[in-house]
Amino acid sequence: MCGIVGYTGCSPAKDILIEGLQRLEYRGYDSAGIALQKDGALTVVHRVGKVEGLAQAVQSLDNDGTCGIGHTRWATHGVPAERNAHPHTSCNGDIAIVHNGIIENFMELRDALEARGHVFSSDTDTEVIAHLIEEAYAGDLYQAVRDACEQIVGAYGLAVVCAQEPGRIVVTRKDSPIVLAHGNGGSYVASDIIAVLDASRDVVVLGDDQFALMDADGIEYRDREGAVIEPKITHVDWDVDVAEKGGYPDFMLKEIHEQPRVVRDTLAGRLTNGALKIDELGLSLEELNLIDRVYVIACGTSYHAGLIAKQLIEGWARIPTEVEVASEFRYRNPIITPSTLVVAVSQSGETADTLAAIRDARIKGAKVFGITNVVGSPVARESDGVIYTKANKEIAVASTKSFLGQVVSLTLLALVLAQSKGKLSVSQIRLLFRELADTAEQIECILSDTSSIEEAAQACKDAHDALFIGRGMGAAICYEGALKLKEISYLHAEAYAAGEMKHGPIALLTPGFPVIVVATQSPVYDKIVSNIQESRARGAMIIAVATEGDEEIAKLADYVMYVPKVRDCFSAITATVPLQLFSRAIAVARGCDVDQPRNLAKSVTVE
Ligand code: G6P
């Protein structure tokens, strides 16, 4: 949540900062700003709204300063307004900071600072840090930032510049991501790798309580005691062009079309000599065999991947599995023993609630596996083992390809658990793995003709509400389908296990009310057909996701979105795709910004 960037080098900083902010805009987009350092003074520019507005304002700015910091905001403390946009400055205007995170003790710090004569110009928690640094500053910015950090409680990724220290940026972090790179004539810092790749493919993920002292010639890393430390280099092998739309009208559509590749990459190299291997898990088959309870914890779309995992782990490995949103899990007292496995699923790898739940679970003695898309992210670092989803950078706020990567990774995990428990034979595993891999081609088939999906979307675009119903795997997919629709089109949508329809939701149905039904071939197909009949009898408009060749559905539904025939356990992978396209088509028809829906941010680093 919130993106920060910084650059110091031999080129004018302003364009580099704007480009970095544009790549980070998925992290928040209610206001943006930069601070440029030149000739012993700082120039700060803010704009409310997206980075584009700031870019226009900066264009006419006559400032070729080669050092600066920038920020794109997702409001926590203080409404989206120019006065609350970062960078924030000290009273004398000599210190400017950008911050990602939340300062929990800001009220008391602010009261104390005001009592000592500091004048605040924003409602944010962040501004206290600028004033604390100002108070501590005695000619050494690094020292002053360190002093300020001693006083603040909370999460922060910080980049700080000072008018009196030309070309110097001081950076630190606690529980908020910071990556740095040096190359291409300068030093770069950002909240995400994507904004430093112009410098180098070799990046440094800053650790908690570490500091980076950046100048044009390089970056020095120090620990909280001030000792110089050797940074750990992470090599990034994907390209910056993932941040381009590649001919698609929006990132969401581009990312939906990347899903066959995600399936292939996530599975590559996993099956050797008939045995499934996930080396990164860090547990032997014997240790896996001891697991007797699984919790999947996650938020948002990742939680929905967990709902699918539950069915697979229980179905194949016969291990009791619970799925829980991380914000609930962390505040109750779940039953955890040393043989409990907690699987933390997080695209960004930095969701605050998921991280807190991981820490809590480990303290209670559980083994924790992370499933994340971001190499070196906190979820990856704080888990005992990790599976990377190989989706590559996802830019659209609404998750699509990452979700698919999560489902495929969790499917692998379920198979590995079944293998270690001896619940599936070698030949069964080999067959299931092959069918799982085949879903890549089946998704390609869905993507090759989307006309029926667009037709169904046109029919629903003016609706106020929609219901998604399904059973078994279909129900799990419906939760994700409804979330996708409401988050990008602002059309109110609810998902229900279809059997629950008659316990309440059916009262909503009026003629023309859209009911989206996942009715792929499964052991409960006949039951779902009955639910379609009940909805039809109330005049609902039926939009069905069904298996190719199913003529019966065509007679019952107003619109059918067909998917290739797959085994029920893999239907989540294929049936999700038309629902993603359906939501996007409705959002486009309603004139919504599908990549950056209002009020949302891609990574939620606050509670
Ligand atoms: C935000 C995003 C969702 C995402 C959720 C969990 O709400 O908008 O797309 O599913 O966070 O994020 P995570 O990175 O932990 O998967």
XYZ file of C-alpha atoms and ligand atoms in Angstrom:
623
model
C 0.000 0.000 0.000
C 1.530 3.275 -1.139
C 4.543 3.191 -3.424
C 7.791 4.987 -2.772
C 10.652 5.703 -5.161
C 13.978 7.491 -4.972
C 16.807 8.222 -7.376
C 20.202 9.837 -7.074
C 22.585 9.844 -9.999
C 23.811 11.817 -12.963
C 20.503 12.327 -14.832
C 17.646 14.692 -13.980
C 15.606 12.875 -11.340
C 12.105 14.110 -12.090
C 11.360 11.922 -15.121
C 12.912 8.853 -13.496
C 10.762 9.373 -10.408
C 7.587 9.794 -12.437
C 8.306 6.644 -14.422
C 8.945 4.741 -11.196
C 5.697 6.020 -9.700
C 3.777 4.980 -12.797
C 5.082 1.438 -12.355
C 4.061 1.474 -8.696
C 0.668 3.049 -9.170
C -1.070 -0.280 -8.489
C -0.087 0.259 -4.827
C -2.290 3.314 -4.423
C -3.498 6.128 -6.592
C -5.329 8.798 -4.647
C -2.509 11.340 -4.736
C 1.159 11.541 -5.668
C 4.154 13.775 -5.177
C 7.891 14.207 -5.547
C 10.649 16.155 -3.817
C 13.689 17.241 -5.824
C 16.940 18.354 -4.319
C 18.925 21.080 -6.072
C 21.352 23.822 -5.034
C 20.843 23.284 -1.315
C 17.032 23.420 -1.437
C 14.130 21.025 -1.838
C 11.256 21.529 -4.291
C 8.098 19.587 -3.511
C 5.203 19.026 -5.930
C 1.940 17.237 -5.002
C -1.199 16.441 -6.928
C -4.441 14.738 -5.925
C -5.408 11.788 -8.130
C -3.353 9.520 -10.301
C 0.326 9.880 -11.164
C -0.642 11.244 -14.594
C -1.765 14.512 -12.987
C 1.556 14.816 -11.192
C 3.424 13.970 -14.397
C 1.736 16.889 -16.174
C 2.508 19.261 -13.315
C 6.141 18.184 -13.245
C 6.591 18.528 -17.011
C 6.716 22.306 -16.845
C 8.892 22.286 -13.729
C 12.252 23.879 -14.399
C 14.337 21.657 -12.153
C 17.102 19.366 -13.345
C 18.077 18.207 -9.856
C 19.572 14.728 -9.987
C 18.385 13.517 -6.619
C 14.813 13.084 -5.402
C 12.092 10.943 -3.859
C 8.477 10.251 -4.843
C 5.302 8.654 -3.554
C 1.940 7.405 -4.755
C -0.608 7.203 -1.956
C -3.417 4.988 -0.696
C -5.004 7.040 2.068
C -4.988 5.699 5.626
C -4.706 8.744 7.882
C -6.239 11.807 6.278
C -8.456 12.168 3.226
C -6.984 12.181 -0.274
C -5.980 15.854 -0.543
C -2.904 17.779 -1.581
C -1.976 18.578 1.999
C -1.927 14.861 2.848
C 0.062 13.782 -0.216
C 3.686 12.801 0.331
C 6.514 13.882 0.410
C 6.054 15.487 3.801
C 8.486 18.069 5.017
C 9.871 19.439 8.271
C 8.956 22.910 9.536
C 12.005 24.487 7.877
C 11.409 22.595 4.624
C 14.906 21.096 4.680
C 13.869 17.482 5.284
C 11.477 15.623 2.972
C 10.286 12.071 3.453
C 8.148 9.475 1.717
C 6.644 6.670 3.746
C 4.801 3.420 3.165
C 3.194 1.909 6.270
C 1.489 3.126 9.420
C 2.959 4.873 12.445
C 0.891 3.596 15.348
C 2.075 6.079 17.999
C 1.789 9.142 15.789
C -0.843 10.849 17.951
C 1.323 11.014 21.027
C 4.390 11.947 18.969
C 2.439 14.692 17.253
C 1.163 16.112 20.542
C 4.698 16.171 21.919
C 6.150 17.723 18.763
C 3.442 20.399 18.686
C 4.125 21.161 22.349
C 7.748 21.717 21.344
C 6.674 24.201 18.668
C 6.429 22.089 15.494
C 3.731 23.131 13.072
C 1.981 20.405 11.108
C 0.546 20.871 7.657
C -1.180 17.506 7.106
C -3.461 15.025 8.883
C -1.149 12.091 8.207
C 0.686 9.808 10.580
C 3.767 10.183 8.359
C 4.464 13.848 8.982
C 5.680 13.206 12.539
C 8.710 11.422 11.078
C 9.799 14.520 9.144
C 9.638 16.591 12.331
C 11.425 13.962 14.410
C 14.251 13.863 11.867
C 14.390 17.664 11.855
C 14.815 17.676 15.643
C 17.498 15.006 15.547
C 19.432 16.471 12.637
C 22.911 17.661 13.534
C 24.692 17.403 10.215
C 24.261 13.629 9.645
C 21.027 12.581 7.968
C 21.620 8.872 8.549
C 22.079 9.467 12.275
C 18.956 11.625 12.428
C 16.823 9.005 10.631
C 18.128 6.372 13.025
C 17.203 8.526 16.017
C 13.721 9.134 14.637
C 13.193 5.396 14.047
C 13.970 4.730 17.693
C 10.882 6.752 18.580
C 8.324 5.447 16.135
C 6.208 2.326 16.515
C 4.630 0.723 13.474
C 5.477 -0.273 9.957
C 7.524 1.818 7.624
C 9.453 1.928 4.410
C 11.128 5.338 4.387
C 13.204 7.388 1.973
C 14.520 10.716 3.199
C 16.361 13.626 1.598
C 17.856 16.697 3.234
C 18.611 20.028 1.591
C 22.033 20.166 3.253
C 23.204 16.756 1.982
C 23.382 16.931 -1.806
C 22.902 13.658 -3.665
C 22.173 11.654 -0.508
C 19.056 9.579 0.184
C 18.710 7.652 3.439
C 16.429 4.642 3.383
C 15.190 2.253 6.030
C 12.325 -0.109 6.662
C 10.365 -2.156 9.142
C 7.652 -4.504 7.861
C 7.235 -2.584 4.610
C 9.074 -3.584 1.474
C 12.111 -1.737 0.139
C 14.315 -2.781 -2.766
C 17.421 -1.038 -4.041
C 19.662 -1.273 -7.060
C 22.688 0.557 -8.416
C 23.554 0.895 -12.079
C 22.760 2.834 -15.217
C 24.355 5.980 -13.792
C 22.680 6.071 -10.417
C 21.157 4.475 -7.345
C 17.483 3.578 -7.184
C 15.102 2.688 -4.368
C 11.457 1.625 -4.532
C 8.747 -0.368 -2.808
C 8.859 -2.920 -5.580
C 11.458 -4.446 -7.889
C 9.596 -3.264 -10.965
C 10.655 0.349 -10.315
C 14.389 -0.353 -9.947
C 14.923 -2.719 -12.870
C 16.197 0.109 -15.069
C 19.246 0.223 -12.827
C 20.058 -3.457 -12.667
C 18.725 -7.009 -12.594
C 20.682 -7.477 -9.367
C 18.621 -5.967 -6.598
C 18.851 -5.845 -2.826
C 15.789 -6.493 -0.699
C 16.439 -4.417 2.413
C 15.917 -6.243 5.701
C 13.975 -4.945 8.695
C 15.867 -2.303 10.674
C 18.561 -2.056 8.025
C 19.593 1.247 6.484
C 20.760 2.149 2.993
C 22.811 5.277 2.355
C 22.435 6.074 -1.303
C 24.420 8.418 -3.470
C 25.205 8.608 -7.167
C 28.246 6.325 -6.885
C 26.679 3.505 -4.923
C 24.745 2.309 -1.893
C 26.135 1.524 1.533
C 24.143 -0.818 3.778
C 24.195 -0.635 7.560
C 22.494 -2.400 10.418
C 20.704 -0.580 13.241
C 23.930 -0.363 15.260
C 25.602 1.443 12.393
C 27.891 -1.371 11.254
C 28.397 -1.673 7.503
C 26.845 -4.901 6.183
C 27.205 -6.904 3.003
C 23.922 -6.859 1.089
C 22.330 -10.044 -0.215
C 21.838 -9.716 -3.972
C 18.711 -11.140 -5.598
C 18.897 -11.685 -9.334
C 15.666 -10.920 -11.173
C 15.127 -12.879 -14.350
C 11.894 -11.340 -15.595
C 11.707 -8.299 -17.759
C 10.511 -4.794 -17.150
C 8.144 -5.153 -20.091
C 5.702 -6.945 -17.788
C 4.866 -3.401 -16.741
C 3.728 -2.640 -20.320
C 0.353 -3.589 -21.716
C 1.830 -5.377 -24.739
C -0.973 -4.400 -27.105
C -3.851 -5.185 -24.716
C -6.233 -2.374 -23.738
C -5.611 -2.970 -20.028
C -3.353 -4.970 -17.748
C -6.190 -7.137 -16.536
C -6.846 -8.540 -20.007
C -3.142 -8.991 -20.636
C -2.764 -10.865 -17.369
C -5.791 -13.078 -18.034
C -4.136 -14.055 -21.315
C -0.877 -14.906 -19.545
C -2.529 -17.671 -17.536
C -1.580 -20.627 -19.749
C 2.060 -19.618 -19.283
C 1.566 -19.315 -15.529
C 0.233 -22.872 -15.346
C 3.177 -24.185 -17.386
C 5.840 -22.263 -15.457
C 4.392 -23.154 -12.056
C 4.461 -26.851 -12.944
C 7.802 -26.921 -14.776
C 10.247 -29.420 -13.294
C 7.917 -30.647 -10.566
C 7.476 -34.254 -11.686
C 10.622 -36.325 -12.031
C 10.713 -40.120 -12.284
C 7.044 -40.300 -11.374
C 7.522 -38.433 -8.073
C 6.363 -34.946 -7.309
C 8.949 -32.653 -5.808
C 8.690 -29.235 -4.237
C 12.227 -28.780 -2.943
C 11.536 -25.283 -1.625
C 9.171 -26.698 0.996
C 12.129 -27.534 3.204
C 10.389 -30.568 4.761
C 11.204 -34.198 4.044
C 8.496 -36.626 2.945
C 8.646 -38.127 6.440
C 8.016 -34.728 8.018
C 5.177 -34.075 5.606
C 3.716 -37.414 6.557
C 3.389 -36.248 10.180
C 1.070 -33.370 9.293
C -2.387 -33.979 10.719
C -4.091 -30.606 10.297
C -3.835 -27.836 7.738
C -4.891 -24.206 7.978
C -4.879 -22.116 4.838
C -4.757 -18.437 5.751
C -5.063 -15.592 3.299
C -7.034 -12.489 2.348
C -9.170 -11.487 -0.618
C -8.693 -13.489 -3.768
C -5.949 -15.545 -2.143
C -8.502 -16.708 0.422
C -10.615 -18.036 -2.429
C -7.658 -20.069 -3.675
C -7.624 -21.523 -0.160
C -11.268 -22.618 -0.481
C -10.273 -24.676 -3.498
C -7.223 -26.082 -1.689
C -9.378 -27.331 1.172
C -11.329 -29.579 -1.157
C -8.185 -30.927 -2.779
C -6.187 -31.520 0.399
C -9.075 -33.194 2.163
C -10.081 -35.111 -0.965
C -6.645 -36.440 -1.889
C -4.498 -36.353 1.272
C -7.373 -36.856 3.756
C -5.967 -34.224 6.113
C -8.543 -32.018 7.887
C -8.137 -28.547 6.391
C -9.549 -25.212 7.461
C -9.481 -22.033 5.440
C -9.571 -18.760 7.226
C -9.148 -15.085 6.464
C -5.913 -13.981 8.085
C -7.488 -11.034 9.878
C -9.695 -13.459 11.840
C -7.147 -16.215 12.333
C -4.628 -13.882 13.953
C -7.047 -12.715 16.635
C -8.410 -16.026 17.795
C -6.808 -18.988 19.418
C -6.668 -21.688 16.748
C -5.662 -25.211 17.694
C -2.054 -25.491 16.633
C 0.370 -28.291 17.410
C 3.817 -29.121 15.985
C 2.077 -31.325 13.408
C -0.065 -28.456 12.134
C 0.780 -27.027 8.736
C -0.191 -23.429 8.074
C -0.246 -22.465 4.412
C -0.112 -18.695 3.976
C -1.232 -17.588 0.531
C -0.398 -14.078 -0.603
C 0.205 -12.712 -4.075
C 2.180 -9.723 -2.831
C 3.778 -11.543 0.062
C 3.341 -8.452 2.178
C -0.292 -8.389 3.314
C -0.160 -7.199 6.919
C -2.781 -9.582 8.313
C -1.308 -12.615 6.568
C 2.157 -11.786 7.857
C 0.894 -11.312 11.398
C -0.904 -14.660 11.172
C 2.300 -16.368 9.989
C 4.234 -14.971 12.942
C 1.548 -16.025 15.357
C 1.347 -19.543 13.909
C 5.113 -20.007 14.120
C 5.200 -18.866 17.713
C 2.531 -21.457 18.443
C 4.715 -24.141 16.870
C 3.186 -24.674 13.426
C 5.191 -25.244 10.279
C 4.413 -22.497 7.790
C 4.508 -22.702 4.003
C 4.168 -19.522 2.018
C 2.633 -19.407 -1.425
C 3.538 -16.104 -2.982
C 4.292 -14.417 -6.239
C 7.042 -12.151 -4.992
C 10.563 -13.456 -4.584
C 12.160 -12.327 -1.331
C 8.871 -10.945 0.014
C 8.190 -11.028 3.762
C 5.887 -14.051 3.389
C 8.677 -15.904 1.579
C 11.270 -14.918 4.148
C 9.216 -15.632 7.218
C 7.892 -19.036 6.173
C 9.622 -22.386 6.708
C 9.154 -23.165 3.024
C 7.778 -21.363 0.015
C 6.244 -22.074 -3.367
C 6.488 -19.284 -5.921
C 3.487 -18.950 -8.184
C 5.507 -17.857 -11.254
C 2.833 -15.403 -12.350
C 5.484 -12.658 -12.672
C 4.549 -9.122 -11.792
C 0.789 -8.578 -11.659
C -0.170 -4.975 -12.247
C -3.987 -4.933 -12.405
C -5.317 -4.525 -8.888
C -7.862 -7.300 -9.374
C -5.915 -10.518 -9.228
C -6.264 -12.998 -12.103
C -3.083 -14.748 -13.148
C -1.805 -14.812 -9.565
C -4.996 -16.510 -8.460
C -4.510 -19.164 -11.111
C -0.887 -19.553 -10.018
C -2.035 -19.972 -6.427
C -4.625 -22.582 -7.328
C -2.086 -24.552 -9.367
C 0.517 -24.304 -6.569
C -1.997 -25.416 -3.956
C -3.037 -28.289 -6.207
C 0.613 -29.357 -6.352
C 0.862 -29.092 -2.587
C -2.259 -31.226 -2.162
C -0.759 -33.860 -4.450
C 2.544 -33.789 -2.564
C 0.723 -34.234 0.745
C -1.274 -37.118 -0.717
C 1.960 -38.633 -2.004
C 3.673 -38.340 1.378
C 0.667 -39.880 3.126
C 0.528 -42.671 0.586
C -3.077 -41.828 -0.265
C -2.520 -41.716 -4.010
C -0.490 -44.193 -6.036
C 2.382 -43.183 -8.294
C 0.247 -43.771 -11.372
C -2.659 -41.743 -9.963
C -0.318 -38.853 -9.223
C 1.225 -39.052 -12.660
C -2.205 -39.026 -14.307
C -3.493 -36.139 -12.195
C -0.327 -34.142 -12.824
C -0.688 -34.639 -16.567
C -4.314 -33.494 -16.475
C -3.332 -30.509 -14.355
C -0.725 -29.564 -16.946
C -3.325 -29.937 -19.712
C -5.337 -27.082 -18.222
C -2.838 -24.658 -19.821
C -4.060 -25.696 -23.261
C -7.685 -25.717 -22.112
C -7.362 -22.105 -20.934
C -5.911 -21.207 -24.326
C -8.989 -22.719 -25.874
C -11.287 -20.561 -23.669
C -9.293 -17.454 -24.541
C -9.458 -18.133 -28.275
C -13.156 -17.265 -28.517
C -14.722 -15.017 -25.920
C -17.749 -13.896 -27.914
C -20.332 -15.708 -25.772
C -18.795 -14.237 -22.613
C -19.020 -10.738 -24.026
C -22.615 -11.317 -25.081
C -23.542 -12.397 -21.539
C -21.724 -9.386 -20.099
C -23.638 -7.002 -22.346
C -26.888 -8.476 -21.054
C -25.858 -7.810 -17.433
C -24.076 -4.505 -17.700
C -26.972 -2.412 -16.392
C -27.882 -4.700 -13.520
C -27.619 -3.457 -9.924
C -27.053 -6.842 -8.311
C -26.009 -10.333 -9.284
C -25.882 -13.722 -7.605
C -23.207 -16.343 -8.230
C -24.156 -19.884 -7.284
C -22.395 -23.223 -7.454
C -21.731 -26.372 -5.494
C -18.457 -27.960 -4.409
C -15.641 -26.541 -6.509
C -18.261 -24.447 -8.276
C -19.153 -22.682 -5.016
C -15.519 -21.807 -4.355
C -15.176 -20.355 -7.844
C -18.361 -18.347 -7.335
C -16.868 -16.493 -4.358
C -14.005 -15.394 -6.553
C -16.329 -14.590 -9.468
C -18.521 -12.356 -7.312
C -15.517 -10.583 -5.782
C -14.058 -9.924 -9.218
C -17.313 -8.458 -10.464
C -17.917 -6.146 -7.522
C -14.351 -4.909 -7.235
C -13.937 -3.809 -10.831
C -17.471 -2.970 -12.001
C -19.041 -1.745 -8.701
C -22.003 -4.000 -9.448
C -23.160 -5.557 -6.200
C -22.576 -9.299 -6.355
C -22.908 -12.106 -3.825
C -21.844 -15.713 -3.983
C -23.722 -18.575 -2.380
C -23.384 -22.305 -2.197
C -26.360 -23.096 -4.423
C -28.034 -25.275 -1.805
C -28.395 -22.176 0.376
C -30.454 -20.319 -2.232
C -33.745 -21.340 -0.730
C -32.638 -20.190 2.724
C -32.709 -16.526 1.816
C -31.088 -15.328 -1.419
C -33.917 -16.618 -3.579
C -36.057 -13.821 -2.119
C -33.950 -11.374 -4.119
C -34.904 -12.829 -7.471
C -37.107 -10.778 -9.746
C -37.553 -11.054 -13.509
C -34.241 -10.377 -15.229
C -32.115 -10.675 -12.065
C -28.727 -12.098 -13.181
C -27.876 -15.453 -11.630
C -24.473 -16.742 -12.675
C -24.298 -20.493 -12.213
C -21.186 -22.637 -12.315
C -22.644 -25.822 -13.757
C -19.663 -27.765 -15.031
C -19.740 -31.586 -14.986
C -19.393 -32.779 -11.409
C -20.961 -35.280 -9.006
C -23.489 -32.592 -8.032
C -24.404 -31.554 -11.565
C -28.036 -32.662 -11.228
C -28.431 -30.659 -8.026
C -27.193 -27.530 -9.675
C -29.600 -28.063 -12.559
C -32.415 -28.060 -9.970
C -31.122 -24.742 -8.620
C -31.178 -23.328 -12.136
C -34.792 -24.456 -12.497
C -35.748 -22.785 -9.220
C -34.127 -19.520 -10.308
C -35.702 -19.674 -13.754
C -39.104 -20.199 -12.177
C -38.659 -16.773 -10.503
C -37.771 -15.120 -13.812
C -34.032 -14.806 -13.181
C -31.667 -14.372 -16.110
C -29.415 -17.439 -16.063
C -25.810 -17.197 -17.161
C -24.172 -20.581 -16.930
C -20.581 -21.741 -17.034
C -20.898 -25.227 -18.439
C -18.916 -28.040 -19.991
C -18.562 -28.072 -23.750
C -21.160 -30.305 -25.329
C -23.707 -29.848 -22.538
C -26.885 -29.272 -24.546
C -29.210 -29.531 -21.551
C -27.815 -26.314 -20.044
C -28.288 -24.481 -23.311
C -32.030 -25.143 -22.987
C -32.197 -23.813 -19.427
C -29.862 -20.839 -19.482
C -30.181 -17.511 -21.223
C -26.432 -17.405 -21.856
C -23.834 -20.160 -21.673
C -20.080 -19.737 -21.344
C -18.564 -23.089 -22.274
C -15.303 -24.487 -20.927
C -13.478 -27.652 -22.018
C -14.250 -30.878 -20.177
C -11.962 -31.449 -17.203
C -12.038 -33.586 -14.088
C -14.046 -31.811 -11.347
C -10.922 -31.265 -9.206
C -9.471 -29.079 -11.958
C -12.659 -27.237 -12.829
C -11.643 -24.301 -10.629
C -8.764 -23.632 -12.997
C -10.789 -23.563 -16.175
C -14.153 -22.199 -14.970
C -12.495 -19.188 -13.343
C -11.319 -17.849 -16.671
C -14.742 -17.038 -18.214
C -15.780 -15.421 -14.932
C -12.719 -13.174 -15.022
C -13.484 -12.190 -18.618
C -17.166 -11.715 -17.806
C -16.400 -9.291 -14.947
C -13.915 -7.377 -17.026
C -16.316 -7.065 -19.959
C -19.035 -5.691 -17.653
C -16.602 -3.233 -16.077
C -15.469 -2.020 -19.493
C -19.100 -1.685 -20.637
C -19.837 0.385 -17.526
C -16.884 2.664 -18.248
C -14.879 1.601 -15.175
C -11.129 1.667 -14.823
C -10.583 -2.069 -14.692
C -6.934 -1.892 -13.658
C -7.310 0.587 -10.831
C -10.719 0.291 -9.181
C -11.685 2.982 -6.722
C -10.644 2.687 -3.064
C -8.520 -0.423 -3.610
C -4.807 -1.094 -3.629
C -2.953 -4.146 -4.771
C -1.013 -4.806 -1.630
C -2.535 -4.154 1.737
C 0.271 -3.471 4.152
C -1.989 -2.092 6.871
C -4.332 -3.931 9.196
C -5.949 -6.750 -1.946
C -5.970 -6.978 -3.439
C -6.564 -8.358 -3.731
C -5.802 -9.432 -2.980
C -5.758 -9.132 -1.483
C -4.811 -10.062 -0.763
O -7.235 -6.611 -1.463
O -6.727 -5.981 -4.089
O -6.495 -8.627 -5.121
O -6.406 -10.662 -3.195
O -5.277 -7.810 -1.267
O -3.508 -9.792 -1.209
P -2.324 -10.810 -1.236
O -1.194 -10.033 -1.859
O -2.038 -11.173 0.186
O -2.712 -11.974 -2.043
